[in-house]
mmCIF file of C-alpha atoms in Angstrom:
data_model
loop_
_atom_site.group_PDB
_atom_site.id
_atom_site.type_symbol
_atom_site.label_atom_id
_atom_site.label_comp_id
_atom_site.label_asym_id
_atom_site.label_seq_id
_atom_site.Cartn_x
_atom_site.Cartn_y
_atom_site.Cartn_z
ATOM 1 C CA MET Q 1 0.000 0.000 0.000
ATOM 2 C CA PRO Q 2 1.536 3.383 -0.998
ATOM 3 C CA ALA Q 3 2.480 5.787 1.727
ATOM 4 C CA ALA Q 4 0.039 8.594 2.402
ATOM 5 C CA VAL Q 5 1.032 12.001 1.135
ATOM 6 C CA PRO Q 6 1.070 14.548 3.985
ATOM 7 C CA TYR Q 7 -0.967 17.717 3.667
ATOM 8 C CA ALA Q 8 0.683 20.909 2.453
ATOM 9 C CA PRO Q 9 2.609 22.902 3.508
ATOM 10 C CA TYR Q 10 4.582 19.901 4.789
ATOM 11 C CA ALA Q 11 4.352 17.889 1.584
ATOM 12 C CA PRO Q 12 7.644 16.929 -0.039
ATOM 13 C CA ALA Q 13 8.581 18.983 -3.051
ATOM 14 C CA GLU Q 14 7.917 16.095 -5.421
ATOM 15 C CA HIS Q 15 4.275 15.942 -4.266
ATOM 16 C CA ALA Q 16 3.552 19.704 -4.114
ATOM 17 C CA MET Q 17 1.013 20.970 -6.648
ATOM 18 C CA SER Q 18 2.092 23.735 -8.956
ATOM 19 C CA ILE Q 19 -0.219 26.344 -10.425
ATOM 20 C CA LEU Q 20 1.008 25.038 -13.761
ATOM 21 C CA ASP Q 21 -0.768 21.738 -13.029
ATOM 22 C CA LEU Q 22 -4.193 23.376 -12.829
ATOM 23 C CA PRO Q 23 -6.492 23.332 -15.868
ATOM 24 C CA ALA Q 24 -6.414 26.477 -17.971
ATOM 25 C CA THR Q 25 -10.000 27.362 -17.128
ATOM 26 C CA THR Q 26 -9.087 27.708 -13.436
ATOM 27 C CA ASP Q 27 -7.809 31.182 -14.242
ATOM 28 C CA ASP Q 28 -11.241 32.218 -15.484
ATOM 29 C CA ILE Q 29 -12.607 32.425 -11.933
ATOM 30 C CA LEU Q 30 -10.024 35.068 -11.054
ATOM 31 C CA LEU Q 31 -9.701 36.917 -14.340
ATOM 32 C CA ASP Q 32 -13.474 37.220 -14.751
ATOM 33 C CA CYS Q 33 -13.454 39.534 -11.732
ATOM 34 C CA LEU Q 34 -10.711 41.841 -12.986
ATOM 35 C CA PRO Q 35 -11.251 45.010 -15.016
ATOM 36 C CA PRO Q 36 -9.364 45.143 -18.326
ATOM 37 C CA SER Q 37 -6.606 47.404 -16.997
ATOM 38 C CA ASP Q 38 -5.752 44.901 -14.243
ATOM 39 C CA ILE Q 39 -5.783 42.017 -16.716
ATOM 40 C CA LEU Q 40 -3.317 43.968 -18.849
ATOM 41 C CA ARG Q 41 -1.059 44.661 -15.853
ATOM 42 C CA TYR Q 42 -1.137 41.005 -14.835
ATOM 43 C CA SER Q 43 -0.190 39.907 -18.350
ATOM 44 C CA ARG Q 44 2.953 42.037 -18.119
ATOM 45 C CA THR Q 45 4.263 40.497 -14.904
ATOM 46 C CA CYS Q 46 5.905 37.440 -16.484
ATOM 47 C CA ARG Q 47 5.805 35.145 -19.487
ATOM 48 C CA TYR Q 48 3.539 32.650 -17.767
ATOM 49 C CA ALA Q 49 1.002 35.342 -16.887
ATOM 50 C CA ASN Q 50 1.112 36.578 -20.460
ATOM 51 C CA THR Q 51 0.345 33.066 -21.719
ATOM 52 C CA VAL Q 52 -2.490 32.716 -19.213
ATOM 53 C CA VAL Q 53 -4.076 35.992 -20.287
ATOM 54 C CA LYS Q 54 -3.815 35.172 -23.998
ATOM 55 C CA SER Q 55 -5.557 31.862 -23.382
ATOM 56 C CA TYR Q 56 -8.214 33.546 -21.259
ATOM 57 C CA MET Q 57 -8.873 36.225 -23.868
ATOM 58 C CA LYS Q 58 -9.721 33.578 -26.467
ATOM 59 C CA ARG Q 59 -12.294 32.011 -24.145
ATOM 60 C CA ALA Q 60 -13.746 35.135 -22.559
ATOM 61 C CA PHE Q 61 -14.100 37.263 -25.684
ATOM 62 C CA ASN Q 62 -15.837 34.757 -27.903
ATOM 63 C CA LEU Q 63 -18.076 36.534 -30.383
ATOM 64 C CA ASN Q 64 -19.457 33.283 -31.774
ATOM 65 C CA LYS Q 65 -20.841 32.469 -28.329
ATOM 66 C CA LEU Q 66 -22.871 35.689 -28.326
ATOM 67 C CA LEU Q 67 -23.972 35.295 -31.929
ATOM 68 C CA SER Q 68 -25.053 31.681 -31.341
ATOM 69 C CA ARG Q 69 -28.165 33.055 -29.641
ATOM 70 C CA PHE Q 70 -29.246 34.396 -33.032
ATOM 71 C CA PHE Q 71 -27.556 32.246 -35.682
ATOM 72 C CA SER Q 72 -26.388 28.702 -36.343
ATOM 73 C CA PRO Q 73 -22.631 28.076 -36.818
ATOM 74 C CA THR Q 74 -23.010 28.145 -40.611
ATOM 75 C CA GLU Q 75 -25.096 31.313 -40.419
ATOM 76 C CA ILE Q 76 -22.470 32.961 -38.213
ATOM 77 C CA GLN Q 77 -19.865 32.464 -40.929
ATOM 78 C CA ARG Q 78 -22.135 34.017 -43.540
ATOM 79 C CA PHE Q 79 -22.957 36.859 -41.155
ATOM 80 C CA ARG Q 80 -19.256 37.636 -40.731
ATOM 81 C CA GLU Q 81 -18.834 37.633 -44.521
ATOM 82 C CA LEU Q 82 -21.725 40.083 -44.809
ATOM 83 C CA GLN Q 83 -20.093 42.292 -42.191
ATOM 84 C CA CYS Q 84 -16.937 42.363 -44.279
ATOM 85 C CA SER Q 85 -18.648 43.101 -47.601
ATOM 86 C CA THR Q 86 -21.159 45.685 -46.303
ATOM 87 C CA GLY Q 87 -19.273 47.361 -43.443
ATOM 88 C CA MET Q 88 -22.065 46.317 -41.061
ATOM 89 C CA LEU Q 89 -21.327 46.980 -37.376
ATOM 90 C CA ILE Q 90 -22.595 45.278 -34.236
ATOM 91 C CA SER Q 91 -23.263 47.817 -31.502
ATOM 92 C CA GLY Q 92 -25.686 48.475 -28.659
ATOM 93 C CA SER Q 93 -26.078 46.085 -25.750
ATOM 94 C CA ILE Q 94 -24.575 43.052 -27.527
ATOM 95 C CA ALA Q 95 -21.271 44.879 -28.054
ATOM 96 C CA LEU Q 96 -21.395 46.047 -24.439
ATOM 97 C CA GLN Q 97 -21.933 42.455 -23.273
ATOM 98 C CA PHE Q 98 -18.965 41.300 -25.336
ATOM 99 C CA PHE Q 99 -16.557 43.685 -23.605
ATOM 100 C CA GLU Q 100 -18.168 43.363 -20.166
ATOM 101 C CA ARG Q 101 -18.077 39.543 -20.338
ATOM 102 C CA VAL Q 102 -21.699 39.242 -19.224
ATOM 103 C CA LEU Q 103 -24.979 38.030 -20.700
ATOM 104 C CA TYR Q 104 -28.246 39.956 -20.820
ATOM 105 C CA PRO Q 105 -30.708 37.173 -21.733
ATOM 106 C CA ASP Q 106 -33.411 39.391 -23.259
ATOM 107 C CA SER Q 107 -31.183 41.707 -25.291
ATOM 108 C CA ASP Q 108 -31.593 42.300 -29.030
ATOM 109 C CA LEU Q 109 -28.906 42.180 -31.688
ATOM 110 C CA ASP Q 110 -28.452 45.717 -33.025
ATOM 111 C CA LEU Q 111 -26.830 46.023 -36.451
ATOM 112 C CA TYR Q 112 -25.766 49.347 -38.000
ATOM 113 C CA ILE Q 113 -25.224 49.700 -41.719
ATOM 114 C CA GLU Q 114 -25.185 52.160 -44.615
ATOM 115 C CA HIS Q 115 -28.650 52.130 -46.139
ATOM 116 C CA ARG Q 116 -27.479 51.131 -49.624
ATOM 117 C CA PHE Q 117 -26.342 47.757 -48.200
ATOM 118 C CA SER Q 118 -29.391 47.182 -45.996
ATOM 119 C CA ARG Q 119 -31.583 45.253 -48.458
ATOM 120 C CA GLN Q 120 -28.916 42.594 -48.911
ATOM 121 C CA VAL Q 121 -28.765 41.935 -45.160
ATOM 122 C CA ALA Q 122 -32.546 42.177 -44.710
ATOM 123 C CA ASP Q 123 -33.179 39.560 -47.403
ATOM 124 C CA TRP Q 124 -30.602 37.253 -45.833
ATOM 125 C CA LEU Q 125 -32.287 37.494 -42.420
ATOM 126 C CA VAL Q 126 -35.618 36.547 -43.995
ATOM 127 C CA ASN Q 127 -34.006 33.632 -45.844
ATOM 128 C CA ILE Q 128 -32.687 32.135 -42.585
ATOM 129 C CA GLY Q 129 -36.077 32.255 -40.899
ATOM 130 C CA TYR Q 130 -36.479 35.721 -39.400
ATOM 131 C CA ASN Q 131 -39.738 37.560 -40.003
ATOM 132 C CA TYR Q 132 -40.036 41.275 -40.616
ATOM 133 C CA ALA Q 133 -41.879 42.848 -37.656
ATOM 134 C CA PRO Q 134 -43.391 46.269 -38.417
ATOM 135 C CA LEU Q 135 -42.892 49.069 -35.937
ATOM 136 C CA PRO Q 136 -46.060 49.999 -34.011
ATOM 137 C CA GLY Q 137 -48.346 52.488 -35.725
ATOM 138 C CA GLN Q 138 -50.462 52.448 -38.862
ATOM 139 C CA ASP Q 139 -48.157 54.878 -40.642
ATOM 140 C CA ASN Q 140 -45.202 52.495 -40.469
ATOM 141 C CA PRO Q 141 -44.538 50.043 -43.339
ATOM 142 C CA GLN Q 142 -46.359 46.747 -42.798
ATOM 143 C CA SER Q 143 -44.052 44.681 -44.990
ATOM 144 C CA LEU Q 144 -40.385 44.618 -45.889
ATOM 145 C CA ASP Q 145 -41.141 45.407 -49.524
ATOM 146 C CA GLU Q 146 -43.183 48.429 -48.481
ATOM 147 C CA ALA Q 147 -40.399 49.587 -46.166
ATOM 148 C CA PHE Q 148 -37.856 49.556 -48.991
ATOM 149 C CA HIS Q 149 -40.345 51.035 -51.427
ATOM 150 C CA ARG Q 150 -40.626 54.056 -49.142
ATOM 151 C CA ASN Q 151 -36.883 54.164 -48.543
ATOM 152 C CA PRO Q 152 -35.171 52.562 -51.566
ATOM 153 C CA HIS Q 153 -31.875 50.962 -50.651
ATOM 154 C CA ASN Q 154 -30.341 52.223 -53.888
ATOM 155 C CA GLN Q 155 -31.129 55.854 -53.170
ATOM 156 C CA THR Q 156 -27.957 57.887 -52.919
ATOM 157 C CA HIS Q 157 -26.907 61.458 -52.513
ATOM 158 C CA ILE Q 158 -23.236 60.599 -52.846
ATOM 159 C CA PRO Q 159 -21.630 63.092 -55.238
ATOM 160 C CA ARG Q 160 -19.549 62.157 -58.230
ATOM 161 C CA ILE Q 161 -16.609 64.101 -56.867
ATOM 162 C CA ALA Q 162 -15.193 63.986 -53.375
ATOM 163 C CA VAL Q 163 -16.848 66.296 -50.912
ATOM 164 C CA LEU Q 164 -16.615 66.861 -47.208
ATOM 165 C CA LEU Q 165 -20.117 67.491 -45.987
ATOM 166 C CA LYS Q 166 -21.089 70.007 -43.341
ATOM 167 C CA ASP Q 167 -20.005 69.504 -39.725
ATOM 168 C CA ILE Q 168 -22.410 67.449 -37.645
ATOM 169 C CA ILE Q 169 -22.796 68.317 -33.959
ATOM 170 C CA PHE Q 170 -23.222 65.599 -31.328
ATOM 171 C CA SER Q 171 -26.562 64.000 -31.928
ATOM 172 C CA VAL Q 172 -29.686 65.354 -30.319
ATOM 173 C CA GLN Q 173 -31.710 63.700 -33.045
ATOM 174 C CA LYS Q 174 -34.920 61.816 -32.377
ATOM 175 C CA ASP Q 175 -34.676 58.383 -30.868
ATOM 176 C CA TYR Q 176 -33.799 55.892 -33.586
ATOM 177 C CA VAL Q 177 -36.882 53.727 -32.917
ATOM 178 C CA THR Q 178 -38.993 56.353 -34.689
ATOM 179 C CA SER Q 179 -36.706 56.410 -37.716
ATOM 180 C CA PRO Q 180 -37.958 54.986 -41.037
ATOM 181 C CA PHE Q 181 -34.543 53.365 -41.381
ATOM 182 C CA VAL Q 182 -35.119 50.817 -38.602
ATOM 183 C CA PHE Q 183 -36.061 47.271 -39.589
ATOM 184 C CA ASN Q 184 -37.159 44.786 -36.916
ATOM 185 C CA PHE Q 185 -36.779 41.044 -37.442
ATOM 186 C CA GLU Q 186 -38.057 38.364 -35.070
ATOM 187 C CA LYS Q 187 -37.855 34.610 -34.681
ATOM 188 C CA GLN Q 188 -39.797 32.422 -32.227
ATOM 189 C CA ASN Q 189 -39.014 29.361 -30.076
ATOM 190 C CA PRO Q 190 -37.009 30.815 -28.473
ATOM 191 C CA TYR Q 191 -37.822 34.451 -29.112
ATOM 192 C CA ARG Q 192 -35.033 36.472 -30.704
ATOM 193 C CA LYS Q 193 -35.030 39.970 -32.127
ATOM 194 C CA ILE Q 194 -32.633 41.680 -34.526
ATOM 195 C CA GLN Q 195 -32.749 45.378 -35.343
ATOM 196 C CA LEU Q 196 -31.173 46.509 -38.605
ATOM 197 C CA ILE Q 197 -30.573 50.252 -38.272
ATOM 198 C CA SER Q 198 -29.432 52.030 -41.400
ATOM 199 C CA SER Q 199 -27.993 55.463 -42.096
ATOM 200 C CA LEU Q 200 -27.807 57.161 -45.471
ATOM 201 C CA LEU Q 201 -24.054 57.496 -44.945
ATOM 202 C CA SER Q 202 -21.649 56.252 -42.248
ATOM 203 C CA PRO Q 203 -23.347 54.252 -39.449
ATOM 204 C CA LEU Q 204 -20.810 55.710 -37.020
ATOM 205 C CA GLN Q 205 -22.831 58.935 -37.162
ATOM 206 C CA ARG Q 206 -25.562 57.147 -35.235
ATOM 207 C CA ILE Q 207 -23.254 55.311 -32.852
ATOM 208 C CA LEU Q 208 -21.457 58.505 -31.832
ATOM 209 C CA GLY Q 209 -24.912 59.987 -31.281
ATOM 210 C CA PHE Q 210 -25.895 57.425 -28.635
ATOM 211 C CA HIS Q 211 -27.295 58.644 -25.332
ATOM 212 C CA SER Q 212 -24.109 57.988 -23.336
ATOM 213 C CA THR Q 213 -20.556 56.741 -23.680
ATOM 214 C CA CYS Q 214 -21.000 53.264 -22.165
ATOM 215 C CA VAL Q 215 -22.746 52.005 -25.318
ATOM 216 C CA MET Q 216 -20.251 53.480 -27.790
ATOM 217 C CA ASN Q 217 -18.669 50.161 -28.714
ATOM 218 C CA ILE Q 218 -18.593 48.423 -32.094
ATOM 219 C CA ILE Q 219 -17.728 45.003 -33.490
ATOM 220 C CA THR Q 220 -16.641 44.540 -37.098
ATOM 221 C CA HIS Q 221 -15.911 41.266 -38.879
ATOM 222 C CA ASP Q 222 -12.323 41.248 -37.619
ATOM 223 C CA LYS Q 223 -12.040 43.522 -34.550
ATOM 224 C CA ALA Q 224 -13.998 44.850 -31.597
ATOM 225 C CA TYR Q 225 -13.518 48.436 -30.412
ATOM 226 C CA SER Q 226 -14.571 50.173 -27.227
ATOM 227 C CA PHE Q 227 -14.227 53.938 -27.630
ATOM 228 C CA TYR Q 228 -14.229 54.811 -23.910
ATOM 229 C CA PRO Q 229 -12.917 51.686 -22.133
ATOM 230 C CA ARG Q 230 -11.365 53.288 -19.072
ATOM 231 C CA ALA Q 231 -14.601 54.954 -18.023
ATOM 232 C CA THR Q 232 -16.886 52.151 -19.189
ATOM 233 C CA PHE Q 233 -15.140 49.036 -17.918
ATOM 234 C CA ASP Q 234 -12.604 50.164 -15.306
ATOM 235 C CA GLU Q 235 -14.703 52.774 -13.511
ATOM 236 C CA HIS Q 236 -18.182 51.794 -14.744
ATOM 237 C CA TYR Q 237 -18.894 55.453 -15.510
ATOM 238 C CA SER Q 238 -20.991 56.649 -18.417
ATOM 239 C CA LEU Q 239 -21.123 60.247 -19.607
ATOM 240 C CA VAL Q 240 -24.619 61.273 -20.699
ATOM 241 C CA CYS Q 241 -24.252 63.028 -24.053
ATOM 242 C CA ARG Q 242 -27.833 63.836 -25.009
ATOM 243 C CA PRO Q 243 -30.255 66.088 -23.147
ATOM 244 C CA ASP Q 244 -33.275 64.203 -24.472
ATOM 245 C CA VAL Q 245 -32.336 60.752 -23.181
ATOM 246 C CA GLU Q 246 -35.260 58.909 -21.604
ATOM 247 C CA VAL Q 247 -35.240 58.301 -17.857
ATOM 248 C CA ASP Q 248 -35.986 54.590 -18.360
ATOM 249 C CA THR Q 249 -32.859 54.246 -20.496
ATOM 250 C CA LEU Q 250 -30.695 55.732 -17.752
ATOM 251 C CA LYS Q 251 -32.353 53.484 -15.169
ATOM 252 C CA LYS Q 252 -31.652 50.416 -17.303
ATOM 253 C CA TYR Q 253 -27.927 51.065 -17.427
ATOM 254 C CA LYS Q 254 -27.796 52.073 -13.782
ATOM 255 C CA ALA Q 255 -29.362 48.707 -12.949
ATOM 256 C CA ARG Q 256 -26.639 47.035 -15.006
ATOM 257 C CA GLY Q 257 -23.949 48.667 -12.889
ATOM 258 C CA TRP Q 258 -23.066 51.981 -14.547
ATOM 259 C CA SER Q 259 -22.979 55.352 -12.826
ATOM 260 C CA MET Q 260 -24.527 57.849 -15.235
ATOM 261 C CA PHE Q 261 -22.921 61.308 -15.121
ATOM 262 C CA ASP Q 262 -23.573 64.617 -16.786
ATOM 263 C CA LEU Q 263 -21.304 67.663 -16.807
ATOM 264 C CA SER Q 264 -22.684 69.024 -13.540
ATOM 265 C CA ASP Q 265 -21.208 66.022 -11.724
ATOM 266 C CA PHE Q 266 -17.615 67.026 -12.489
ATOM 267 C CA PRO Q 267 -15.389 69.664 -10.859
ATOM 268 C CA PRO Q 268 -14.668 72.899 -12.750
ATOM 269 C CA LEU Q 269 -11.180 71.893 -13.874
ATOM 270 C CA ARG Q 270 -12.524 68.717 -15.497
ATOM 271 C CA VAL Q 271 -9.060 67.143 -15.596
ATOM 272 C CA ASP Q 272 -10.374 63.765 -14.461
ATOM 273 C CA MET Q 273 -13.170 63.812 -17.001
ATOM 274 C CA TYR Q 274 -10.820 64.480 -19.918
ATOM 275 C CA SER Q 275 -8.581 61.576 -18.988
ATOM 276 C CA THR Q 276 -11.324 59.183 -17.891
ATOM 277 C CA PHE Q 277 -13.520 59.750 -20.934
ATOM 278 C CA SER Q 278 -10.651 60.257 -23.402
ATOM 279 C CA LEU Q 279 -11.981 63.509 -24.775
ATOM 280 C CA GLY Q 280 -10.183 65.288 -27.604
ATOM 281 C CA ARG Q 281 -9.185 64.146 -31.082
ATOM 282 C CA ARG Q 282 -10.055 60.506 -31.608
ATOM 283 C CA TYR Q 283 -10.056 57.822 -34.258
ATOM 284 C CA VAL Q 284 -11.208 54.213 -34.337
ATOM 285 C CA GLY Q 285 -8.418 52.019 -33.009
ATOM 286 C CA ASP Q 286 -6.393 54.810 -31.381
ATOM 287 C CA PRO Q 287 -4.478 54.160 -28.119
ATOM 288 C CA CYS Q 288 -7.515 55.305 -26.104
ATOM 289 C CA CYS Q 289 -9.632 52.528 -27.621
ATOM 290 C CA TRP Q 290 -9.735 48.985 -26.322
ATOM 291 C CA THR Q 291 -9.207 46.943 -29.477
ATOM 292 C CA ILE Q 292 -9.666 43.166 -29.538
ATOM 293 C CA PRO Q 293 -8.805 41.218 -32.715
ATOM 294 C CA ILE Q 294 -11.439 38.629 -33.621
ATOM 295 C CA ASN Q 295 -10.515 35.492 -35.511
ATOM 296 C CA SER Q 296 -13.409 34.587 -37.764
ATOM 297 C CA GLY Q 297 -11.702 31.486 -39.120
ATOM 298 C CA LEU Q 298 -12.356 32.897 -42.574
ATOM 299 C CA ASN Q 299 -9.909 34.338 -45.060
ATOM 300 C CA LEU Q 300 -11.405 37.829 -45.154
ATOM 301 C CA PRO Q 301 -9.645 41.120 -45.941
ATOM 302 C CA HIS Q 302 -9.148 43.690 -43.221
ATOM 303 C CA GLY Q 303 -11.854 46.275 -42.668
ATOM 304 C CA TYR Q 304 -11.660 50.037 -43.138
ATOM 305 C CA VAL Q 305 -13.393 51.230 -39.995
ATOM 306 C CA GLU Q 306 -10.088 52.615 -38.686
ATOM 307 C CA SER Q 307 -10.292 55.291 -41.392
ATOM 308 C CA ASN Q 308 -12.886 57.077 -39.214
ATOM 309 C CA SER Q 309 -11.964 59.946 -36.867
ATOM 310 C CA TRP Q 310 -13.743 62.619 -34.830
ATOM 311 C CA VAL Q 311 -13.342 65.190 -32.049
ATOM 312 C CA ILE Q 312 -15.267 65.047 -28.770
ATOM 313 C CA LYS Q 313 -15.100 68.129 -26.583
ATOM 314 C CA LEU Q 314 -17.014 70.492 -24.327
ATOM 315 C CA ARG Q 315 -18.819 73.549 -25.645
ATOM 316 C CA TYR Q 316 -19.922 76.478 -23.523
ATOM 317 C CA ARG Q 317 -23.015 77.905 -25.151
ATOM 318 C CA PHE Q 318 -25.538 80.426 -23.813
ATOM 319 C CA GLY Q 319 -24.429 79.821 -20.241
ATOM 320 C CA GLU Q 320 -24.680 76.040 -20.575
ATOM 321 C CA GLU Q 321 -21.920 73.515 -21.080
ATOM 322 C CA LYS Q 322 -22.540 70.486 -23.271
ATOM 323 C CA VAL Q 323 -20.672 67.582 -24.824
ATOM 324 C CA ILE Q 324 -20.378 67.678 -28.597
ATOM 325 C CA THR Q 325 -18.823 65.455 -31.202
ATOM 326 C CA LYS Q 326 -17.600 67.087 -34.413
ATOM 327 C CA PHE Q 327 -16.680 65.478 -37.689
ATOM 328 C CA ASP Q 328 -17.181 65.828 -41.409
ATOM 329 C CA VAL Q 329 -18.510 63.071 -43.652
ATOM 330 C CA LEU Q 330 -16.291 61.891 -46.476
ATOM 331 C CA ALA Q 331 -18.414 60.442 -49.272
ATOM 332 C CA THR Q 332 -17.764 59.873 -52.956
ATOM 333 C CA ARG Q 333 -18.743 57.252 -55.503
ATOM 334 C CA ARG Q 334 -15.092 56.255 -55.691
ATOM 335 C CA LEU Q 335 -15.331 54.945 -52.112
ATOM 336 C CA LYS Q 336 -17.249 51.775 -51.283
ATOM 337 C CA PHE Q 337 -18.043 53.122 -47.804
ATOM 338 C CA SER Q 338 -18.449 56.612 -46.390
ATOM 339 C CA TYR Q 339 -16.410 57.833 -43.428
ATOM 340 C CA ILE Q 340 -16.503 60.377 -40.662
ATOM 341 C CA VAL Q 341 -13.355 62.475 -40.627
ATOM 342 C CA ASP Q 342 -11.890 64.917 -38.125
ATOM 343 C CA THR Q 343 -10.888 67.736 -40.419
ATOM 344 C CA ALA Q 344 -9.646 70.013 -37.655
ATOM 345 C CA ASP Q 345 -6.234 69.038 -38.990
ATOM 346 C CA LEU Q 346 -6.057 70.804 -42.369
ATOM 347 C CA ASN Q 347 -3.213 68.541 -43.466
ATOM 348 C CA MET Q 348 -5.519 65.556 -43.181
ATOM 349 C CA GLU Q 349 -8.296 67.243 -45.155
ATOM 350 C CA ASN Q 350 -5.964 68.460 -47.890
ATOM 351 C CA GLU Q 351 -4.265 65.089 -48.195
ATOM 352 C CA ILE Q 352 -7.563 63.224 -48.511
ATOM 353 C CA ARG Q 353 -8.845 65.697 -51.081
ATOM 354 C CA LYS Q 354 -5.623 65.308 -53.042
ATOM 355 C CA PHE Q 355 -5.785 61.507 -53.088
ATOM 356 C CA ILE Q 356 -9.466 61.324 -53.991
ATOM 357 C CA GLY Q 357 -9.338 64.233 -56.438
ATOM 358 C CA ARG Q 358 -6.356 62.799 -58.280
ATOM 359 C CA SER Q 359 -8.165 59.492 -58.661
ATOM 360 C CA GLN Q 360 -11.167 61.195 -60.265
ATOM 361 C CA GLN Q 361 -9.074 61.778 -63.377
ATOM 362 C CA THR Q 362 -9.732 58.351 -64.809
ATOM 363 C CA PRO Q 363 -10.702 57.711 -68.448
ATOM 364 C CA ASN Q 364 -13.209 55.017 -67.517
ATOM 365 C CA PRO Q 365 -14.827 55.593 -64.090
ATOM 366 C CA GLN Q 366 -16.951 52.453 -64.418
ATOM 367 C CA SER Q 367 -13.871 50.233 -64.410
ATOM 368 C CA ALA Q 368 -12.020 52.132 -61.688
ATOM 369 C CA ARG Q 369 -11.514 50.369 -58.381
ATOM 370 C CA TYR Q 370 -12.674 51.684 -55.037
ATOM 371 C CA LEU Q 371 -10.213 53.901 -53.198
ATOM 372 C CA ASP Q 372 -10.935 52.814 -49.612
ATOM 373 C CA GLU Q 373 -7.524 51.171 -49.261
ATOM 374 C CA ILE Q 374 -5.813 54.393 -50.352
ATOM 375 C CA VAL Q 375 -7.801 56.430 -47.817
ATOM 376 C CA PHE Q 376 -6.970 53.842 -45.138
ATOM 377 C CA ARG Q 377 -3.238 54.130 -45.826
ATOM 378 C CA CYS Q 378 -3.461 57.889 -46.099
ATOM 379 C CA MET Q 379 -5.153 58.187 -42.702
ATOM 380 C CA ASN Q 380 -2.586 55.920 -41.052
ATOM 381 C CA LYS Q 381 0.261 57.915 -42.571
ATOM 382 C CA LEU Q 382 -1.187 61.225 -41.415
ATOM 383 C CA ARG Q 383 -1.679 59.934 -37.891
ATOM 384 C CA ALA Q 384 1.881 58.672 -37.706
ATOM 385 C CA GLU Q 385 3.195 62.045 -38.866
ATOM 386 C CA SER Q 386 0.782 64.155 -36.854
ATOM 387 C CA GLU Q 387 2.424 66.923 -34.847
ATOM 388 C CA TYR Q 388 -0.470 67.671 -32.504
ATOM 389 C CA GLU Q 389 -1.209 65.982 -29.218
ATOM 390 C CA ARG Q 390 -4.341 63.857 -29.068
ATOM 391 C CA LEU Q 391 -5.858 66.064 -26.381
ATOM 392 C CA ASP Q 392 -6.557 69.460 -27.866
ATOM 393 C CA THR Q 393 -6.068 71.328 -24.593
ATOM 394 C CA GLU Q 394 -6.345 74.718 -26.255
ATOM 395 C CA SER Q 395 -10.016 74.103 -27.016
ATOM 396 C CA GLU Q 396 -11.172 72.114 -24.006
ATOM 397 C CA ARG Q 397 -13.840 74.754 -23.342
ATOM 398 C CA GLU Q 398 -15.072 76.148 -26.616
ATOM 399 C CA ILE Q 399 -17.157 79.295 -26.169
ATOM 400 C CA GLU Q 400 -19.832 80.049 -28.721
ATOM 401 C CA TYR Q 401 -22.045 83.123 -28.660
ATOM 402 C CA SER Q 402 -24.379 82.496 -31.600
ATOM 403 C CA ASP Q 403 -26.045 79.674 -33.491
ATOM 404 C CA GLU Q 404 -24.620 80.765 -36.846
ATOM 405 C CA SER Q 405 -24.524 77.889 -39.299
ATOM 406 C CA GLU Q 406 -24.155 74.851 -37.036
ATOM 407 C CA SER Q 407 -27.212 72.807 -36.231
ATOM 408 C CA GLU Q 408 -28.049 70.046 -33.808
ATOM 409 C CA SER Q 409 -30.112 67.287 -35.306
#
């Protein structure tokens, strides 16, 4: 009969259990409780910790697990292909769940897309068993065909030459549920709901117009981005950005663990707010974002969402301070997608105009390729060479005395 092994800490070295002997999933119990900044710090302590965190990240940030509530494995692959070809973004509560590593059982899948690509996705959802569900009200379209008849997916106001459209102030537009560009799809047993929310141009216009910062997260076919990760996931703070946000919406996110703040909750110097909420000049995938690569298992090209940039700042107007987001919209028929662009840097604007304008001089526009890759490289080059700091401290409090030409919509 073998000799009994004494209990630790008096066990001989050859019988002592090492942390290396534990199954990989043992780490999940601990890492699930850590905010992202602490997980990052832990990964930098040693090679073993780095290996542990990499393994954990693959298990914890599993997009297919979230999507499996809405699609079969084969459908998930096709969905990811559609994301790549149409620029469709996952946002809303599903994206928040992905980063927060939680599950809200009754949440919808919110998809954001340029309207010209929306019919392709809508038809696919119907083909896999989802039914179009009209919005309440007799004036709303009662069928998918009627919805697209009223708002044709091939309508376009994109000019033949490159233009930078008028500045758009941080959204105070009507709630998107009243928009004619919202398509509801439902499936029973169990009940699931998908909302396809389209914009005439870049869907990021809508996402940056959300009610507060905690839901400003997106998932593309190859990466997930949180725009305000320090506030959202380290501190569980959310900055309310719209004056017309419904009380029930704020209560919902408070119940989920977020402290909802407006400008009156911060001290006059606002130093903490600028660092916590990463205000200033921003772009998708910048160092202030939390970016997680997603392996789709498919051989798909990289996306172009990182060509988007904007500025978020404070504006003092008529004795009231408010949060605004400013950007221009870059749209031309030589681009497959439209983009939001921070044109506060004139070098960036001039360079983009030069690249796009030069490419207009083509003898056969019908055979010309899209220029999204050129814009993508151009934006990356300009960022690398940029001389300004990300935080535009000279304009942290912008004072405006008249409405002039800017509008809030």
